[in-house]
PDB file of C-alpha atoms and ligand atoms in Angstrom:
ATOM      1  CA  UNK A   7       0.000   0.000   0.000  1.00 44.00           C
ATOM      2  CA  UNK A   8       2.720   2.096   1.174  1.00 45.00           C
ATOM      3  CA  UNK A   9       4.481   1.832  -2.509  1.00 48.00           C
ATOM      4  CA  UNK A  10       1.211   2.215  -4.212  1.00 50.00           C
ATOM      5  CA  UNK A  11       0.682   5.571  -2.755  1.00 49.00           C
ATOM      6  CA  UNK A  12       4.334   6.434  -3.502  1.00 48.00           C
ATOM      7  CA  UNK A  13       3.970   5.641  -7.242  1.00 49.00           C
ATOM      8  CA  UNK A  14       0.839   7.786  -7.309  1.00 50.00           C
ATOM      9  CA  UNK A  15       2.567  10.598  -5.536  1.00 48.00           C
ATOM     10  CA  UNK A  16       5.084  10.518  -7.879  1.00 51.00           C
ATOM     11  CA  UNK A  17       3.340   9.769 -10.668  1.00 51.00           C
ATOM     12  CA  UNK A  18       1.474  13.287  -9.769  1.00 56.00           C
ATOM     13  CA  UNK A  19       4.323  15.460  -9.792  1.00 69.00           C
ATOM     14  CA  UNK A  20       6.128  13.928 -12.420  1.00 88.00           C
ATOM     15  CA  UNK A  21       3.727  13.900 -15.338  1.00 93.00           C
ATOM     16  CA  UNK A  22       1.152  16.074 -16.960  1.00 93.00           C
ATOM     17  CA  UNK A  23      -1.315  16.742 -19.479  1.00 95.00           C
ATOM     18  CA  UNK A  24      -0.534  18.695 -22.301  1.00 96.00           C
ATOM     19  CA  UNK A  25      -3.278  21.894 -21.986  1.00 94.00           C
ATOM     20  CA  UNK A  26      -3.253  21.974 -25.852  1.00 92.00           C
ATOM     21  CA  UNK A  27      -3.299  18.604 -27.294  1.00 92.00           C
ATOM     22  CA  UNK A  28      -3.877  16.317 -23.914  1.00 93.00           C
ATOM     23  CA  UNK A  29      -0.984  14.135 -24.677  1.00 94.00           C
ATOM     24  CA  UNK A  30       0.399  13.152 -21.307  1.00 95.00           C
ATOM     25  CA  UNK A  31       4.371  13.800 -20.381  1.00 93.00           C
ATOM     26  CA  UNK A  32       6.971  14.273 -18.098  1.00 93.00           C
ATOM     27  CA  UNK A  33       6.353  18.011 -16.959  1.00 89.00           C
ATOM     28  CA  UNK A  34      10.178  18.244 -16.642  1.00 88.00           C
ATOM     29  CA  UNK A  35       9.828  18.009 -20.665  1.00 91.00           C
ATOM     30  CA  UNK A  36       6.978  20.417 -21.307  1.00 94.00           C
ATOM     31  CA  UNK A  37       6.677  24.351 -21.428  1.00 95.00           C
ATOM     32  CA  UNK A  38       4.952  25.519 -18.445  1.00 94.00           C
ATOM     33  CA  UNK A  39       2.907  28.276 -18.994  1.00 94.00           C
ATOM     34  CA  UNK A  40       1.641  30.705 -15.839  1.00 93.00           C
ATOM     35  CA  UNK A  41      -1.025  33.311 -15.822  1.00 92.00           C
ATOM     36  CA  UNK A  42      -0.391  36.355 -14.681  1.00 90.00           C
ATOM     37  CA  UNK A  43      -2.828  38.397 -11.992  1.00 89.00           C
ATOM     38  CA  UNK A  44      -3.802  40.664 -15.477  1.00 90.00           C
ATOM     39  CA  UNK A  45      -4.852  37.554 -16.928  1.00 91.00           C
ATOM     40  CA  UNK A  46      -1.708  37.397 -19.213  1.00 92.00           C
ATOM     41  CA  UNK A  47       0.111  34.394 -19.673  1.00 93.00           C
ATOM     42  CA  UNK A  48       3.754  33.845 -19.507  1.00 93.00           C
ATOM     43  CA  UNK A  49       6.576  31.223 -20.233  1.00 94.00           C
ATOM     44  CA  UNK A  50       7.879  29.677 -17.246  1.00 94.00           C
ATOM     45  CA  UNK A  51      11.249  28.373 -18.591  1.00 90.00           C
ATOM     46  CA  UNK A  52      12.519  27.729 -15.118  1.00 86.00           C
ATOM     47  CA  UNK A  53       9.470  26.204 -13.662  1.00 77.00           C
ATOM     48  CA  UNK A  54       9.516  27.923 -10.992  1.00 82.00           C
ATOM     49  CA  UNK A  55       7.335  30.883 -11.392  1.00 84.00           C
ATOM     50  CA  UNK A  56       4.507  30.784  -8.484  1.00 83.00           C
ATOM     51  CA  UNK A  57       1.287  31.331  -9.665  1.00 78.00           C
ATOM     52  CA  UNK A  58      -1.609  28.619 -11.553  1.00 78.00           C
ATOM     53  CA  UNK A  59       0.330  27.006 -14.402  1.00 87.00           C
ATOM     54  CA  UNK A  60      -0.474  24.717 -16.991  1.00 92.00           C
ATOM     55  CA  UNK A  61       1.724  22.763 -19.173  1.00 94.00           C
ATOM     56  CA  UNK A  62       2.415  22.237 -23.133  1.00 95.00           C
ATOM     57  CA  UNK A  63       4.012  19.611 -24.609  1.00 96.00           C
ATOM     58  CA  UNK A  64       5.176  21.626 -27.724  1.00 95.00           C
ATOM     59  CA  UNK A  65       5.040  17.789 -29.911  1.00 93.00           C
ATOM     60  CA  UNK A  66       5.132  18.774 -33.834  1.00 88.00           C
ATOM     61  CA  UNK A  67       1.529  19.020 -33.957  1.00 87.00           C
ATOM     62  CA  UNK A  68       0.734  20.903 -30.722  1.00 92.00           C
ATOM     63  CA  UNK A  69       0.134  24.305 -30.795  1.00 89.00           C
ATOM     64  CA  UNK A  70      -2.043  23.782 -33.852  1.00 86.00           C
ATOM     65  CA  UNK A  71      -4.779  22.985 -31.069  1.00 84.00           C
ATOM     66  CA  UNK A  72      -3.720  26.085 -28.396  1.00 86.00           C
ATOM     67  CA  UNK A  73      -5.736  28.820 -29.818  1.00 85.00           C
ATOM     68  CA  UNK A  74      -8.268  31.461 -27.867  1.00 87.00           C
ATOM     69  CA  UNK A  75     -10.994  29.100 -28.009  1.00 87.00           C
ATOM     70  CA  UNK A  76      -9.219  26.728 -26.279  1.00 89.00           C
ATOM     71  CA  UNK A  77      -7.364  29.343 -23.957  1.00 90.00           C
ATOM     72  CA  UNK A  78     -11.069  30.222 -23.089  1.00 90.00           C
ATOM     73  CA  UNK A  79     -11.334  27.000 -20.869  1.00 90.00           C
ATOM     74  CA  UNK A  80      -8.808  28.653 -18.315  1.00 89.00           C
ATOM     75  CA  UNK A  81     -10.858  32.029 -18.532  1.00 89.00           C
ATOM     76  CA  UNK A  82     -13.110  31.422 -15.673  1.00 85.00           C
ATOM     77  CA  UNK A  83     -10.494  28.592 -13.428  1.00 85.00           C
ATOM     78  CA  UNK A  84      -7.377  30.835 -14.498  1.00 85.00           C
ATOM     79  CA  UNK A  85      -9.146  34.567 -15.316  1.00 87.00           C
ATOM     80  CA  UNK A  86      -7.133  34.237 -18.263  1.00 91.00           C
ATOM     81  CA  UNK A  87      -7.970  37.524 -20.561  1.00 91.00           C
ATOM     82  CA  UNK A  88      -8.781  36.783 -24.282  1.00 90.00           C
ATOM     83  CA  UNK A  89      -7.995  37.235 -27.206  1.00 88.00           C
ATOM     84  CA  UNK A  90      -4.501  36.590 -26.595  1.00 86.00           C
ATOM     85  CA  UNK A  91      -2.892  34.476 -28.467  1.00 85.00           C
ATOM     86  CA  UNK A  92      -0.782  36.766 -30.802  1.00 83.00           C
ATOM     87  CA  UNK A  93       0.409  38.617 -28.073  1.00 89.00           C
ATOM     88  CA  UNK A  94       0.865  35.322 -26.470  1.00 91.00           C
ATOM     89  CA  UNK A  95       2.958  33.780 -28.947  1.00 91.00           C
ATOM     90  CA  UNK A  96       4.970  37.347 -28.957  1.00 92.00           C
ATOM     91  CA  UNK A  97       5.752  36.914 -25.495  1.00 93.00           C
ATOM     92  CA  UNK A  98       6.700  32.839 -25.309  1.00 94.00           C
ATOM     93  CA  UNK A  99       9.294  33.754 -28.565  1.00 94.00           C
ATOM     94  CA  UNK A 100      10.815  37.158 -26.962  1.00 94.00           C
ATOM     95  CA  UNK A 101      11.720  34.650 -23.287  1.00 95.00           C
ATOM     96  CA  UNK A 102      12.736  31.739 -25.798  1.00 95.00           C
ATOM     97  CA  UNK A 103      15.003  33.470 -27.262  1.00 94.00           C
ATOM     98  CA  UNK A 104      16.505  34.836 -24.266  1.00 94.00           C
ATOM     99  CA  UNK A 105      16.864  31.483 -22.740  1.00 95.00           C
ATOM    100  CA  UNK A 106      18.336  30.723 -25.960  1.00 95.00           C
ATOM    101  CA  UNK A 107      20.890  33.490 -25.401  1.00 94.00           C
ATOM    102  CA  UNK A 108      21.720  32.370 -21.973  1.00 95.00           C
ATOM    103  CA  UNK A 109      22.457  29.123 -22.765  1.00 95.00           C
ATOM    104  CA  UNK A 110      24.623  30.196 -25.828  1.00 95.00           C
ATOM    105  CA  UNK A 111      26.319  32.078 -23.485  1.00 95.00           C
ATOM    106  CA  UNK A 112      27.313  28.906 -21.387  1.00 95.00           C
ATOM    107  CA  UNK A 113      28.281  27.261 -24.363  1.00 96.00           C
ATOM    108  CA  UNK A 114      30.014  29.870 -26.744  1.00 92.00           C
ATOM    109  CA  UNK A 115      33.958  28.794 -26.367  1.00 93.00           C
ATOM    110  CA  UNK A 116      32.368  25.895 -27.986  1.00 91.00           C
ATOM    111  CA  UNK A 117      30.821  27.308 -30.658  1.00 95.00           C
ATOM    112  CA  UNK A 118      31.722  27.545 -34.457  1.00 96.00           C
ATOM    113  CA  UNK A 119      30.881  31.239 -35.361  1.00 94.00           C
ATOM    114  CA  UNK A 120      30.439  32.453 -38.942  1.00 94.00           C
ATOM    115  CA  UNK A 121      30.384  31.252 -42.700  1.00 95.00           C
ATOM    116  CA  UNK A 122      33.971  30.024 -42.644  1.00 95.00           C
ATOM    117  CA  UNK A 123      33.705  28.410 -39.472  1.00 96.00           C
ATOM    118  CA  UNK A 124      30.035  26.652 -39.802  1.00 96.00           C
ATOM    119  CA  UNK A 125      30.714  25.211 -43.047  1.00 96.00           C
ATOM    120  CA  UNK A 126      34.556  23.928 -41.480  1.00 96.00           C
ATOM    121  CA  UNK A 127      32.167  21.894 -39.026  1.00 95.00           C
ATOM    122  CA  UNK A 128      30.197  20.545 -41.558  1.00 94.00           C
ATOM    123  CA  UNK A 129      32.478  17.813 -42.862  1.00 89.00           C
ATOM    124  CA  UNK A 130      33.064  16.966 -39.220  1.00 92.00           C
ATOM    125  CA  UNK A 131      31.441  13.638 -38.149  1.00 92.00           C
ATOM    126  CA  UNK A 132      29.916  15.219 -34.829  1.00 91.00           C
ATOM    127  CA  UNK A 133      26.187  15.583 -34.583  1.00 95.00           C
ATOM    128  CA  UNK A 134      25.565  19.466 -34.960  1.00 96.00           C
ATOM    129  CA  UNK A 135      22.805  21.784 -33.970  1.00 96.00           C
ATOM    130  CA  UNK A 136      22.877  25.283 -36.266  1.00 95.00           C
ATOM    131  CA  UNK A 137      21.536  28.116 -35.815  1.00 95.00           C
ATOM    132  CA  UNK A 138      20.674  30.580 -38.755  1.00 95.00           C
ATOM    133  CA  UNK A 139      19.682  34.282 -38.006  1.00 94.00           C
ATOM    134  CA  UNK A 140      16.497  35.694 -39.295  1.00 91.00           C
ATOM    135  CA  UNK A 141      18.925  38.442 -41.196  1.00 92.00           C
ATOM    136  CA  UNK A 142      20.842  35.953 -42.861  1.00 93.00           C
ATOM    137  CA  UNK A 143      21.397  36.568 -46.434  1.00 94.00           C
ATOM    138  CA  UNK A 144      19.645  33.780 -48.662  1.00 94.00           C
ATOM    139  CA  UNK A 145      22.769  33.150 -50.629  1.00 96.00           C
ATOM    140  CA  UNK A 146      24.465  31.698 -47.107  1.00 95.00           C
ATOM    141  CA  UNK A 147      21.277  29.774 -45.945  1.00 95.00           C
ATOM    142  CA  UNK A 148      21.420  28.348 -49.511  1.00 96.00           C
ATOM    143  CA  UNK A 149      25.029  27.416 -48.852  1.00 96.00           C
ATOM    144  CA  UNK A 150      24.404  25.843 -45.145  1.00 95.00           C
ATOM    145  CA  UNK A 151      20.933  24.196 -45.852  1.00 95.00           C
ATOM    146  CA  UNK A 152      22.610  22.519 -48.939  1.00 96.00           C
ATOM    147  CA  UNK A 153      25.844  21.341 -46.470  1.00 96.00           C
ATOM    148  CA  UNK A 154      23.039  19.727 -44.374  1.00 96.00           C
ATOM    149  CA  UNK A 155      21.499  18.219 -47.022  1.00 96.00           C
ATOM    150  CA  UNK A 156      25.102  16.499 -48.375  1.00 96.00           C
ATOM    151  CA  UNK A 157      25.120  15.641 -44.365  1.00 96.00           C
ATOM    152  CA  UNK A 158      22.388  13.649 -44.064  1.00 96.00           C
ATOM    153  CA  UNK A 159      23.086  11.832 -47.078  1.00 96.00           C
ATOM    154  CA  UNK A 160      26.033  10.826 -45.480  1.00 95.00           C
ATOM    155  CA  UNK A 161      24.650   9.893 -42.561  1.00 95.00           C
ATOM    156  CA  UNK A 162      25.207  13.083 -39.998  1.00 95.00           C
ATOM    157  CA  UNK A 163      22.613  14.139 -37.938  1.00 95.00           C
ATOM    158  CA  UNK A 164      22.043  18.108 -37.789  1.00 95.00           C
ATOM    159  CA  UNK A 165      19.396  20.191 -36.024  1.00 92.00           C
ATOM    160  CA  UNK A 166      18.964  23.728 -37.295  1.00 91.00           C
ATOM    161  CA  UNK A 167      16.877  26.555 -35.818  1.00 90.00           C
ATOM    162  CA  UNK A 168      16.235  29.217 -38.856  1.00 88.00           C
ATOM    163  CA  UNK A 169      15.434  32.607 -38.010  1.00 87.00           C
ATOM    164  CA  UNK A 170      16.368  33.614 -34.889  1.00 90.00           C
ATOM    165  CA  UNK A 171      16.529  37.352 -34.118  1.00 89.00           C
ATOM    166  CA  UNK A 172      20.463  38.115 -35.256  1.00 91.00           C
ATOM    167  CA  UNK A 173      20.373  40.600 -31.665  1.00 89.00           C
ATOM    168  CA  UNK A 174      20.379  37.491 -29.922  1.00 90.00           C
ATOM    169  CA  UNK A 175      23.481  36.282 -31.406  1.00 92.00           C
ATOM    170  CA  UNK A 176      25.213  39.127 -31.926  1.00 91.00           C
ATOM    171  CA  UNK A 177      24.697  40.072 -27.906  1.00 91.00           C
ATOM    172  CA  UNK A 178      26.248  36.405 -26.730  1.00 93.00           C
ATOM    173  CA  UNK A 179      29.285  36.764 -29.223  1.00 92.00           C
ATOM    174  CA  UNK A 180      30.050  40.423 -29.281  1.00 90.00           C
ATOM    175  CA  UNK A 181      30.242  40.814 -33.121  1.00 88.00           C
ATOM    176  CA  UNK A 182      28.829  43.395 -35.444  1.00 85.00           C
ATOM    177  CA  UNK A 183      27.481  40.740 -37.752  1.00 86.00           C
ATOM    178  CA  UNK A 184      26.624  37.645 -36.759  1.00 87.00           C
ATOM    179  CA  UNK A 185      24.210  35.275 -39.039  1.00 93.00           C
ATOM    180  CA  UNK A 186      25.266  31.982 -38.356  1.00 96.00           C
ATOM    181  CA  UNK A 187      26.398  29.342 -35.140  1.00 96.00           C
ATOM    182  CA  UNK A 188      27.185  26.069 -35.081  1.00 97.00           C
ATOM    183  CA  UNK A 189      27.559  23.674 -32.026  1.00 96.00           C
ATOM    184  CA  UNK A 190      28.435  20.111 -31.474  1.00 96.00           C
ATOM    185  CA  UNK A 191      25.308  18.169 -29.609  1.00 95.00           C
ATOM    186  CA  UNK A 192      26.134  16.555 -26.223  1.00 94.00           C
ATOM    187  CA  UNK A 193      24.560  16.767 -23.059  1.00 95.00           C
ATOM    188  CA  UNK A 194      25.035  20.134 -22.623  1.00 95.00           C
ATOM    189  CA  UNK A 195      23.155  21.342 -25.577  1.00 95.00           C
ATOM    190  CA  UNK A 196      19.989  19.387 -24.509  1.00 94.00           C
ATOM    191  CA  UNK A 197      18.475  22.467 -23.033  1.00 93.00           C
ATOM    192  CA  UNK A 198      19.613  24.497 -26.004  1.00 94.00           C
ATOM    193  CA  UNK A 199      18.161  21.920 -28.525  1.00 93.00           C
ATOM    194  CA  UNK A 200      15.161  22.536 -26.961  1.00 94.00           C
ATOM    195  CA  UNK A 201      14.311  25.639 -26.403  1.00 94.00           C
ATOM    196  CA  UNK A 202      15.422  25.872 -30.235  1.00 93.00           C
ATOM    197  CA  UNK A 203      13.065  23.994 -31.232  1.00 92.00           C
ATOM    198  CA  UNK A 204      10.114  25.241 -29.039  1.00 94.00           C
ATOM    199  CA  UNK A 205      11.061  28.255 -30.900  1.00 94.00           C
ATOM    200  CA  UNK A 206      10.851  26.817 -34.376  1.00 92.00           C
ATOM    201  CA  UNK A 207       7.238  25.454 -33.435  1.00 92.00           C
ATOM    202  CA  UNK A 208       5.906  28.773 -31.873  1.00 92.00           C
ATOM    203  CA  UNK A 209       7.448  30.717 -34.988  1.00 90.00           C
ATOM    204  CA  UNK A 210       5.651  28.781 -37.545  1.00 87.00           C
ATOM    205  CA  UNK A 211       2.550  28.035 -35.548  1.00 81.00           C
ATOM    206  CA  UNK A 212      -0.290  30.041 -37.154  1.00 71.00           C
ATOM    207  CA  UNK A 213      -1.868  32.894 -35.253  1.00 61.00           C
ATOM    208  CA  UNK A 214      -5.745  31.559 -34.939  1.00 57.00           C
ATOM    209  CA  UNK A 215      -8.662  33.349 -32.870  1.00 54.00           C
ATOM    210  CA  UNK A 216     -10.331  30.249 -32.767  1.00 48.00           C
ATOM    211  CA  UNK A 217     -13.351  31.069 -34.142  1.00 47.00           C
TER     212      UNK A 217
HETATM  213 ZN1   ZN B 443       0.759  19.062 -26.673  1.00 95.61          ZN
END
């Protein structure tokens, strides 16, 4: 009995339901969301934020669900003001991609930075996760997107975020220009890889009323 009720008190904290598509996960996975006392909601990146929350899982198909008619379940539990989700999806992209930054930051002596540099990596066997500026010039996402291409016919796994605000790279490595970043995937990019690619999602998630 006593490990029954163990299981189910873990089982509570561990895992949730996804607010926008119901598919049940680890919460340590999923994008916690918290509602402000205006009725605005917020990214939680570090969980920690007090306050009612509710989780995403941000799965490919996801957000295609989260829209203000389904936001208008947590109007009266939550008092959750809508329409929101344009400014919503504003706000979750402008924290992403300062979490992004800050985990750049940890990892930038590692980083290959630049045209030269990127496409050095690219014949290197290493898994890689790229990331391509907004601002960058289609002639060089041409370039790198046809490298990754040549990768995975060879075989080389490579994650790439396109069109992430250049400010955000430019502020972790200093540089007047600064349109492309490559890093080798281990452990310590997990966090990085996926905040990237909540960011990816979000971006290309149409804005919807729900009506
Ligand atoms: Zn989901």
């Amino acid at each position: 009995m006593v490990g029954l009720n163990n299981d189910l008190k873990h089982s509570r904290t561990s895992v949730r339901s996804c607010f926008a598509c119901r598919k049940k996960d680890e919460k340590s996975s999923m994008l916690r969301l918290v509602v402000d006392e205006s009725g605005k909601i917020w990214p939680d990146l570090l969980a920690k934020a007090p306050g009612r929350g509710f989780y995403l899982c941000m799965d490919e198909s996801c957000l295609s669900s989260l829209n203000d008619k389904r936001l208008g379940v947590l109007r009266n539990k939550h008092k959750v003001v809508l329409p929101q989700w344009y400014g919503l999806q504003e706000r979750l992209l402008d924290i992403l991609s300062q979490h992004i930054a800050l985990q750049l930051t940890r990892l930038k002596l590692g980083a290959a930075i630049g045209r030269d540099a990127v496409m050095h990596q690219m014949w290197k066997n290493a898994e890689l996760l790229l990331l391509l500026a907004e601002e960058a010039g289609q002639a060089l996402v041409r370039q790198v997107m046809d490298a990754v291409k040549k990768r995975g016919e060879a075989g080389l796994k490579t994650t790439s975020l396109n069109g992430l605000p250049e400010a955000c790279l430019v502020n972790v490595f200093q540089r007047g220009k600064m349109s492309v970043v490559a890093l080798s995937v281990s452990k310590k990019t997990a966090k990085l890889q996926r905040y990237c690619a909540w960011y990816g999602r979000i971006k290309g998630s149409k804005v919807s009323n729900g009506e």
